[in-house]
Coordinates of C-alpha atoms and ligand atoms in Angstrom, one line a residue:
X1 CA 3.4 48.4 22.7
X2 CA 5.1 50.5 20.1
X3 CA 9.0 49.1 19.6
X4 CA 9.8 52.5 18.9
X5 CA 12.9 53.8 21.3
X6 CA 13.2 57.5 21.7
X7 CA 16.2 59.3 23.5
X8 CA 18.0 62.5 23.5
X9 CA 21.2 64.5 24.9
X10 CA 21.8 68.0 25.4
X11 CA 24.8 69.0 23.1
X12 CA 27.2 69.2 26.2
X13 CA 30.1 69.1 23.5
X14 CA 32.8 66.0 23.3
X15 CA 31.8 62.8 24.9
X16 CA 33.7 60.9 27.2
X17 CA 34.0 57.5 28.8
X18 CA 31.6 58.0 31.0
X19 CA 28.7 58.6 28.3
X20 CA 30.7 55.5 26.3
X21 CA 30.0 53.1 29.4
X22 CA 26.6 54.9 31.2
X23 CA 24.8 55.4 27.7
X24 CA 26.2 54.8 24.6
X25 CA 27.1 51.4 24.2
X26 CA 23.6 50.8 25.4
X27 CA 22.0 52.7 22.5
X28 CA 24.8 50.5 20.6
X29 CA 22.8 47.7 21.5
X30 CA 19.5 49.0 21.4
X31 CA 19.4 49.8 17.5
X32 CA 19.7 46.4 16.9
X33 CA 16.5 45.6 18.8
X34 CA 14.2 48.4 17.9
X35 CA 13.5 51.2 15.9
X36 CA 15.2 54.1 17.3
X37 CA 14.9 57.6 16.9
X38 CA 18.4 59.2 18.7
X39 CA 18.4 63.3 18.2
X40 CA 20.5 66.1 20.0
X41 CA 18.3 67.7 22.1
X42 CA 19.1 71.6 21.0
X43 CA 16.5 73.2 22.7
X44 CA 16.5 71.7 25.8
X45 CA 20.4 72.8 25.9
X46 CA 19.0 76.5 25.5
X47 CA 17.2 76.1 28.5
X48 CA 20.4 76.5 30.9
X49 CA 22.4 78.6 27.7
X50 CA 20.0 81.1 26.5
X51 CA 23.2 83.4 27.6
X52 CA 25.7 81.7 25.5
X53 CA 24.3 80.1 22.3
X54 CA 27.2 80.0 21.0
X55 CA 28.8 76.4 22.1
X56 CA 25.3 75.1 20.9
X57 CA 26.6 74.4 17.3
X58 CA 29.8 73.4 17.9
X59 CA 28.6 70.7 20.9
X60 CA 26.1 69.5 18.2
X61 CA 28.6 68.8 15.6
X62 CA 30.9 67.4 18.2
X63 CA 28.3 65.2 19.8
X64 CA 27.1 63.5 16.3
X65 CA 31.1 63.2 15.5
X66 CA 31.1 61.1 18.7
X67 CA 28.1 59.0 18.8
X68 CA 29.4 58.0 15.1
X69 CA 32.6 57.2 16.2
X70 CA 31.5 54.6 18.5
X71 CA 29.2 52.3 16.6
X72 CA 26.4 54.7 16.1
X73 CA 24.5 53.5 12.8
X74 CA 22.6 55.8 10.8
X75 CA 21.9 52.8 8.9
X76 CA 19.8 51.2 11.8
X77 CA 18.7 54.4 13.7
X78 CA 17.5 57.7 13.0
X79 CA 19.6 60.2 14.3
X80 CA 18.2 63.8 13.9
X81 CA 18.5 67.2 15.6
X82 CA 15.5 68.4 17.9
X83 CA 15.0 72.2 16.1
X84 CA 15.1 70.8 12.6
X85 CA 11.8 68.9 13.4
X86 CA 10.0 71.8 14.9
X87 CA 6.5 69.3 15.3
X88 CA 8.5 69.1 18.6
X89 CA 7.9 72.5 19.6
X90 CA 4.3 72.4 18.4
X91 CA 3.3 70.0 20.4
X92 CA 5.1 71.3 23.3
X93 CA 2.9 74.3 23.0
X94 CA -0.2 72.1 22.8
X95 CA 0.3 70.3 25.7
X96 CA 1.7 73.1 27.8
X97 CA -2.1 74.0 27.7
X98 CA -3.6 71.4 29.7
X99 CA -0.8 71.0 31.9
X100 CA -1.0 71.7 35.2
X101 CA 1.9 74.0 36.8
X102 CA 2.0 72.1 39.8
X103 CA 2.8 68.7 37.7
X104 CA 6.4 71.0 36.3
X105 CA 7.0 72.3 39.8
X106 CA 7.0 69.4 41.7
X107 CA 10.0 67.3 39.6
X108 CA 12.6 66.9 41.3
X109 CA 15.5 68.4 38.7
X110 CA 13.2 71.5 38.9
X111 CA 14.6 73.0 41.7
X112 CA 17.7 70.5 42.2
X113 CA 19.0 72.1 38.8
X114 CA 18.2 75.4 40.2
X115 CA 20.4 74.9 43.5
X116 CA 23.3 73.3 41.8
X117 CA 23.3 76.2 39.1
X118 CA 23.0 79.0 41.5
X119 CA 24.6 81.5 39.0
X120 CA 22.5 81.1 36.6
X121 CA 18.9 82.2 36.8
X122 CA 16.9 79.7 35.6
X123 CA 13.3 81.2 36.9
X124 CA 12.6 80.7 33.9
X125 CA 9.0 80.0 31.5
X126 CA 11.9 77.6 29.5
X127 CA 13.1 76.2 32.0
X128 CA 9.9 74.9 34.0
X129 CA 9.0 73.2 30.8
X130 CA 12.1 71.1 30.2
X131 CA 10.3 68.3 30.9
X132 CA 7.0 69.3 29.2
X133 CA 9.2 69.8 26.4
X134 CA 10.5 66.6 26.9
X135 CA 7.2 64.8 27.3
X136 CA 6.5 65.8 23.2
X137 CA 10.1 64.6 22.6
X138 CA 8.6 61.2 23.2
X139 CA 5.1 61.6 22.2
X140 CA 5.8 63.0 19.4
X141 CA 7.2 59.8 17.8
X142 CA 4.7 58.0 20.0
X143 CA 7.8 56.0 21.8
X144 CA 7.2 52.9 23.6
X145 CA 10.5 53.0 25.9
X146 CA 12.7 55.3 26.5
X147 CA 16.4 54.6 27.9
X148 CA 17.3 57.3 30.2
X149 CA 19.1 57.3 33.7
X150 CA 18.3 57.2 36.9
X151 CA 17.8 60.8 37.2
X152 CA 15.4 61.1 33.8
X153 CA 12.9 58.5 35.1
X154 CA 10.5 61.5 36.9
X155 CA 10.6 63.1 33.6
X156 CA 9.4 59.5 31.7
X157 CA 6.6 59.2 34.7
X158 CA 5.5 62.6 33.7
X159 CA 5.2 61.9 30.3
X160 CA 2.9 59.0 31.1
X161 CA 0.4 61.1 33.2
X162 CA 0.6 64.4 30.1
X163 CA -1.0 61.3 27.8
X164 CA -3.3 60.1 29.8
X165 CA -4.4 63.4 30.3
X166 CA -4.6 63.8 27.0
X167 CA -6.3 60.8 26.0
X168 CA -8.6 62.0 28.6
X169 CA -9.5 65.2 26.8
X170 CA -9.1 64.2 23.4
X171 CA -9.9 61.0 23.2
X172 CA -13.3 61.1 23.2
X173 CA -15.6 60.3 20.8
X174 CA -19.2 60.4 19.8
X175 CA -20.7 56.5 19.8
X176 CA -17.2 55.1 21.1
X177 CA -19.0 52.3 22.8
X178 CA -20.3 51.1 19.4
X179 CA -17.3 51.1 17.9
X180 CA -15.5 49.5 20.4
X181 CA -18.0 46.9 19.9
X182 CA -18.0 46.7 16.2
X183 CA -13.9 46.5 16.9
X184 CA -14.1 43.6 19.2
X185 CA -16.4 41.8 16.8
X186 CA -13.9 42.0 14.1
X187 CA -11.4 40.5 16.2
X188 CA -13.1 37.3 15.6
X189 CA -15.1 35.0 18.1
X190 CA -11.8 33.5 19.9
X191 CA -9.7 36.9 19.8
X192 CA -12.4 38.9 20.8
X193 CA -13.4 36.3 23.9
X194 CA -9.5 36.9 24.7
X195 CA -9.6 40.2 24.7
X196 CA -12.4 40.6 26.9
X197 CA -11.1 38.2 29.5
X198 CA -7.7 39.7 29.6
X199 CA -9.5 43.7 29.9
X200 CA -12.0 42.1 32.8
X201 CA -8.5 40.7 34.6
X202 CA -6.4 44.0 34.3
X203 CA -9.9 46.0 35.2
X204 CA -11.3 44.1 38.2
X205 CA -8.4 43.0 39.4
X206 CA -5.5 45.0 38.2
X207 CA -3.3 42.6 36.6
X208 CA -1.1 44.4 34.4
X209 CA 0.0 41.1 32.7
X210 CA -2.7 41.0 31.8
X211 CA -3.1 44.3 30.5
X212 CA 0.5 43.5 28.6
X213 CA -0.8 41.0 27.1
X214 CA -3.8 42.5 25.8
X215 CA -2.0 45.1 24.0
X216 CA 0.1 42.7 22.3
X217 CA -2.8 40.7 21.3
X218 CA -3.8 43.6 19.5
X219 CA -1.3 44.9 18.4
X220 CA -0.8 41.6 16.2
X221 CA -4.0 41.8 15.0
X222 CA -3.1 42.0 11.1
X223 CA -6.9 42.9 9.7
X224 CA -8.0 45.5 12.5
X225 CA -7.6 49.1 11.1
X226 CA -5.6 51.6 13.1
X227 CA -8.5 53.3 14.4
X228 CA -10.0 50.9 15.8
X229 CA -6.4 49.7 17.5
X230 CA -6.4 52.7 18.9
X231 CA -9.6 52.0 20.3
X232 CA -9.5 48.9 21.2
X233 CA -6.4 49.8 23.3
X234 CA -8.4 52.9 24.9
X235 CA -11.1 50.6 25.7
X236 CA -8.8 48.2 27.8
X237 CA -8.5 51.2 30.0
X238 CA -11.1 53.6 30.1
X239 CA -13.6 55.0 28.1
X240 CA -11.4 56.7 25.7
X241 CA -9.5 55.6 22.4
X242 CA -5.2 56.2 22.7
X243 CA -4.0 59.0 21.0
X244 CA -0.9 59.2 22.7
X245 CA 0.1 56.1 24.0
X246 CA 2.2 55.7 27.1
X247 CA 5.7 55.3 27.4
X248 CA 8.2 53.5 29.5
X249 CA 11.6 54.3 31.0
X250 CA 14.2 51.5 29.8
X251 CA 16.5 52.0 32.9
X252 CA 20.1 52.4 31.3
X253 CA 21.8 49.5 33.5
X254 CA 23.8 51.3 35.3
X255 CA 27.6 51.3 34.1
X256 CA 29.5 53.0 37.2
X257 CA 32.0 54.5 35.1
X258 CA 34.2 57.0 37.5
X259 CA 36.0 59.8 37.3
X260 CA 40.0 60.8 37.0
X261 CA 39.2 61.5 41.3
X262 CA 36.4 58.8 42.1
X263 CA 33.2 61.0 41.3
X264 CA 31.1 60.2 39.0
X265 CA 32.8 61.5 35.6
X266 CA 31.5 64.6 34.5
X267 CA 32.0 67.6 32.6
X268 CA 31.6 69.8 35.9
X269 CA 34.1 68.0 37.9
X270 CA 36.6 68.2 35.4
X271 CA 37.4 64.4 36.1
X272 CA 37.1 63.1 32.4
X273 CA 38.8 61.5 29.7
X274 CA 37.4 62.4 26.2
X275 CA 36.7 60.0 23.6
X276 CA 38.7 62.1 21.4
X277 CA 41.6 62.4 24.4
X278 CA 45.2 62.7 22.9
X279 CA 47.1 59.2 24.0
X280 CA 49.8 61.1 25.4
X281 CA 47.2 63.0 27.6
X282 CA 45.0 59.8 28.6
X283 CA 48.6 58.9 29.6
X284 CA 49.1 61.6 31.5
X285 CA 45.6 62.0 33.5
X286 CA 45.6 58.3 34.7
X287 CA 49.5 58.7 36.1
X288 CA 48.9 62.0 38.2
X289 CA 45.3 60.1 39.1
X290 CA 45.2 59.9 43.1
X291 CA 45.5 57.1 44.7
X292 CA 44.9 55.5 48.4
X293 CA 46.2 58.1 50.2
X294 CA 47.7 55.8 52.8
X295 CA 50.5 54.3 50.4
X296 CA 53.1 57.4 50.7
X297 CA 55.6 55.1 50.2
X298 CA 56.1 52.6 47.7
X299 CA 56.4 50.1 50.6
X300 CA 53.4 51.4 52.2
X301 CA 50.5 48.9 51.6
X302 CA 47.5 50.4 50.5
X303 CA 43.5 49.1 50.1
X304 CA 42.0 49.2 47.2
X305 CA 38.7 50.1 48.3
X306 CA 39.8 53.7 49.2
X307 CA 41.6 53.6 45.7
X308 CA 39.8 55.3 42.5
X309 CA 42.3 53.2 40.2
X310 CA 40.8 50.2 41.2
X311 CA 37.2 51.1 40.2
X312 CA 39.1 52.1 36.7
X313 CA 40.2 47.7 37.4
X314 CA 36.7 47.1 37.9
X315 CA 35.8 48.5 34.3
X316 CA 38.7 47.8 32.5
X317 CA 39.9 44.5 34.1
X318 CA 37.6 42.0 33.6
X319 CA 40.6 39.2 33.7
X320 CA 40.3 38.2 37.7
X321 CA 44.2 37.2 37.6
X322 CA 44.7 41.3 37.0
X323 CA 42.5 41.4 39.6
X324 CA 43.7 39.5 41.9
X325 CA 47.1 41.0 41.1
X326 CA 46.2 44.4 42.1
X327 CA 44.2 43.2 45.4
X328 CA 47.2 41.3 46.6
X329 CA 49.8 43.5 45.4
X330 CA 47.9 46.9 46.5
X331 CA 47.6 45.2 50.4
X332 CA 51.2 43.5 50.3
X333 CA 53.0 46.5 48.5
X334 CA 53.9 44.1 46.1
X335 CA 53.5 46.3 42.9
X336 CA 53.4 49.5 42.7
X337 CA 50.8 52.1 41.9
X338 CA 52.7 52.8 38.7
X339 CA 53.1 49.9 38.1
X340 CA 49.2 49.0 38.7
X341 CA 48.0 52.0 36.5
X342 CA 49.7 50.5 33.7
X343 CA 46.8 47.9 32.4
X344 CA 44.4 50.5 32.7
X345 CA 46.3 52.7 30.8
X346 CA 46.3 50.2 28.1
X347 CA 42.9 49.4 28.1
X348 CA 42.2 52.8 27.6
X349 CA 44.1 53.7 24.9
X350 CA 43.3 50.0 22.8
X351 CA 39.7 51.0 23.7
X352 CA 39.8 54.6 22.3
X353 CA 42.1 53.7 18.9
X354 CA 39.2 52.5 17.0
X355 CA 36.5 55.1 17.9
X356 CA 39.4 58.2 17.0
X357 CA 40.4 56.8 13.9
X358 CA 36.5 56.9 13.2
X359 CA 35.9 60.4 14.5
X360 CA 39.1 61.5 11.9
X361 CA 37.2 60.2 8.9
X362 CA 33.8 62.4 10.2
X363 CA 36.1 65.2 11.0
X364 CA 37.6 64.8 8.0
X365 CA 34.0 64.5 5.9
X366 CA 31.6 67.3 7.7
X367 CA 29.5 67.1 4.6
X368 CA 28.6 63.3 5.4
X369 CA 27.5 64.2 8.8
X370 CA 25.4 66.8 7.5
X371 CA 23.8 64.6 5.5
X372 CA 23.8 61.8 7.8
X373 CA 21.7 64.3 10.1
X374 CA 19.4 66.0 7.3
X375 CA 18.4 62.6 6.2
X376 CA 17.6 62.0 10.1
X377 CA 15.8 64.8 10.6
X378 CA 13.2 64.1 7.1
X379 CA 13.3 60.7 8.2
X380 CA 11.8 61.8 12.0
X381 CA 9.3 64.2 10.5
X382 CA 7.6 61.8 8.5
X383 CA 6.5 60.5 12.3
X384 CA 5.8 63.8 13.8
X385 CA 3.8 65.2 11.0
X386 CA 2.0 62.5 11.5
X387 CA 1.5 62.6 14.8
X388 CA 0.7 66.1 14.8
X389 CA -2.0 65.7 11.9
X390 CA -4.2 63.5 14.3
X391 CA -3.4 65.6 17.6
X392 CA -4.8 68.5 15.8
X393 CA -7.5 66.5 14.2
X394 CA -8.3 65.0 18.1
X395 CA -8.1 68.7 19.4
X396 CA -10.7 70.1 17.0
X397 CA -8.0 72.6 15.0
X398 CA -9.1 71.8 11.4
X399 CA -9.4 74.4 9.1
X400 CA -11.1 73.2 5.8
Ligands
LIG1 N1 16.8 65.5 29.5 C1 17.6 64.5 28.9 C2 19.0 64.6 29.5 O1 19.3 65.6 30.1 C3 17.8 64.7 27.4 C4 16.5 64.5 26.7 C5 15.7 65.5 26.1 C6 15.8 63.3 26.5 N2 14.6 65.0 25.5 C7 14.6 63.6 25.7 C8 16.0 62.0 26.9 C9 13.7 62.7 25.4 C10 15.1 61.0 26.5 C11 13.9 61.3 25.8 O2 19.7 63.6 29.5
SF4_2 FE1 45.4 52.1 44.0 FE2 46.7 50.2 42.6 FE3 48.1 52.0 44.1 FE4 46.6 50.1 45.3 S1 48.4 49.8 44.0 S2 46.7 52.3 45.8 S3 44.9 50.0 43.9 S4 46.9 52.4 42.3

């Protein structure tokens, strides 16, 4: 399996905690353990703002500002913008000709978007193939996992089926049989006897560990040319060599991270804190934050259960005496809610320090991030050229 790791975000504009905690310190984590290929996801933003281009640059600016400012490397990942490698689009277009409408009609954000956006009319071509579009996101750098939420995964699953469909097609060739078994041979006699144990396993009896296995077998194969990889990994399979190969969704682990009201933060509940937030304003939003509605008084006890401060504990408080401190306190009316907004406030703020000094020196340097993102973008179109040079070769459009 490739240890390439692809993921994208629509340039919503500035970040906030809840991207910190639900995706970003993930992606932190991730560059360290695999190639990774991070890009703003431009288009797919026109999808819901063909009507108002206009925030698109800005948000993209923004957006890079703020995955910089909190441990983003450019040195260990390859951050790029979507329009600037336009393979993307090219193999959108390809594969929006084999694709079946019904496979875009029946994910679910199809027509949940469409409900929760009701003003906007999003009937459209675009629109239906977001997740197309995103399907050559991924293939196009022929990504092994992609981290994604919950809500993402349908798109990921989607992906999977447009390669195999692909492979299906395409990945057909004259004498494959042969040359599977002029492959295998070269595997050497205690390889190759491997090899076809583990493919019997996964094929008669559907053991994917199997099937796991195999592929890294081959993958560390160091004197087996590509093409014959690529067949050799078909041939585990089916009857056909893989082109595309298919990905899988690295579920982000879920970091609840709520908002100012006990929602899940988010831009459209206006229940954020921004990772470039003024102090005096995170101040502000976590005082007038509500609280258990049952403590009118100060000598009112309260539970913190019903309290969105103490999910803001649960986050922020790993210490079990503050804990404890609130719990007793909150159900006694020992302290205050005041009083018990206090640690979180400093949290906050000791957390944020760091990543806005950061975002001042980008802010202050918009000719580094440029280049931080133009270097990005060559760097990601080596792949997709690439890519796109043996999907077009596969597809029989070769003009010489
Ligand atoms: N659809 C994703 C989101 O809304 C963004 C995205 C676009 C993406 N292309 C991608 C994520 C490719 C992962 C891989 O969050
Ligand atoms: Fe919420 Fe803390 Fe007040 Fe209890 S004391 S209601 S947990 S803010």
């Amino acid at each position: 399996m490739s240890e390439r790791v692809l993921s994208g975000m629509r340039p919503t504009g500035q970040l906030h905690l809840g991207h910190y905690h639900g995706v970003l310190k993930n992606w932190i984590k991730l560059q360290h353990e695999y190639q990774c290929y991070f890009f703003i996801a431009d288009w797919h933003a026109l999808t819901t703002e063909y009507d108002n281009t206009s925030i698109i640059a800005p948000s993209v600016w923004d957006m890079v500002i703020d995955w910089l400012a909190v441990g983003i490397n450019p040195g260990d990942a390859t951050l790029f913008i979507q329009s600037k490698v336009p393979e993307h689009a090219e193999l959108h277009l390809l594969l929006s000709m084999s694709t079946p409408l019904s496979w875009l009609e029946r994910i679910p954000t199809y027509k949940d978007q469409q409900q929760k956006l009701k003003e906007k009319d999003l009937a459209t071509y675009g629109f239906l193939g977001y997740p197309l579009l995103q399907s050559a996101d991924i293939l196009v750098y022929k990504a092994g996992r992609v981290p994604v939420g919950e809500d993402q995964v349908a798109h990921v699953e989607l992906t999977r089926e447009i390669a195999r469909r692909f492979n299906h097609f395409y990945g057909r060739e004259v004498d494959f049989k042969k040359k599977v078994k002029e492959a295998i041979r070269k595997m050497g006699k205690k390889n190759a006897k491997i090899y076809k144990e583990l493919r019997k396993s996964y094929q008669e009896k559907g053991d994917h560990e199997a099937l796991t296995t195999a592929q890294a077998l081959i993958s560390n194969q160091q004197n087996i040319a590509l093409g014959d990889k690529k067949r050799l990994l078909g041939y585990l399979e089916g009857e056909t060599q893989t082109i595309l190969p298919e990905p899988e969704a690295l579920l982000t682990p879920i970091a609840k991270m709520p908002g100012l009201d006990g929602q899940k933060m988010s831009k459209s509940y206006k229940n954020t804190i921004a990772l470039r937030e003024p102090p005096s304003s995170v101040e502000k939003k976590i005082r007038t934050m509500p609280t258990d509605p049952a403590r009118i008084r100060r000598t009112d006890p309260g539970d913190p259960e019903k309290c969105p401060v103490w999910q803001f504990h649960l986050v922020y408080s790993k210490d079990e005496t503050i804990q404890n401190w609130v719990q007793n306190g909150c159900r006694s009316a020992g302290i205050g809610c005041v009083e018990c907004k206090q640690p979180i406030i400093d949290a906050i703020l000791a957390e944020l320090a760091p990543i806005q000094e950061r975002a001042q020196h980008y802010i202050e340097e918009p000719a580094l991030v440029r280049s931080i993102l133009a270097e990005g973008s060559e760097q990601a179109r080596i792949v997709a050229r690439e890519t796109l040079k043996e999907v077009r070769q596969v597809m029989g459009l070769v003009y010489r």
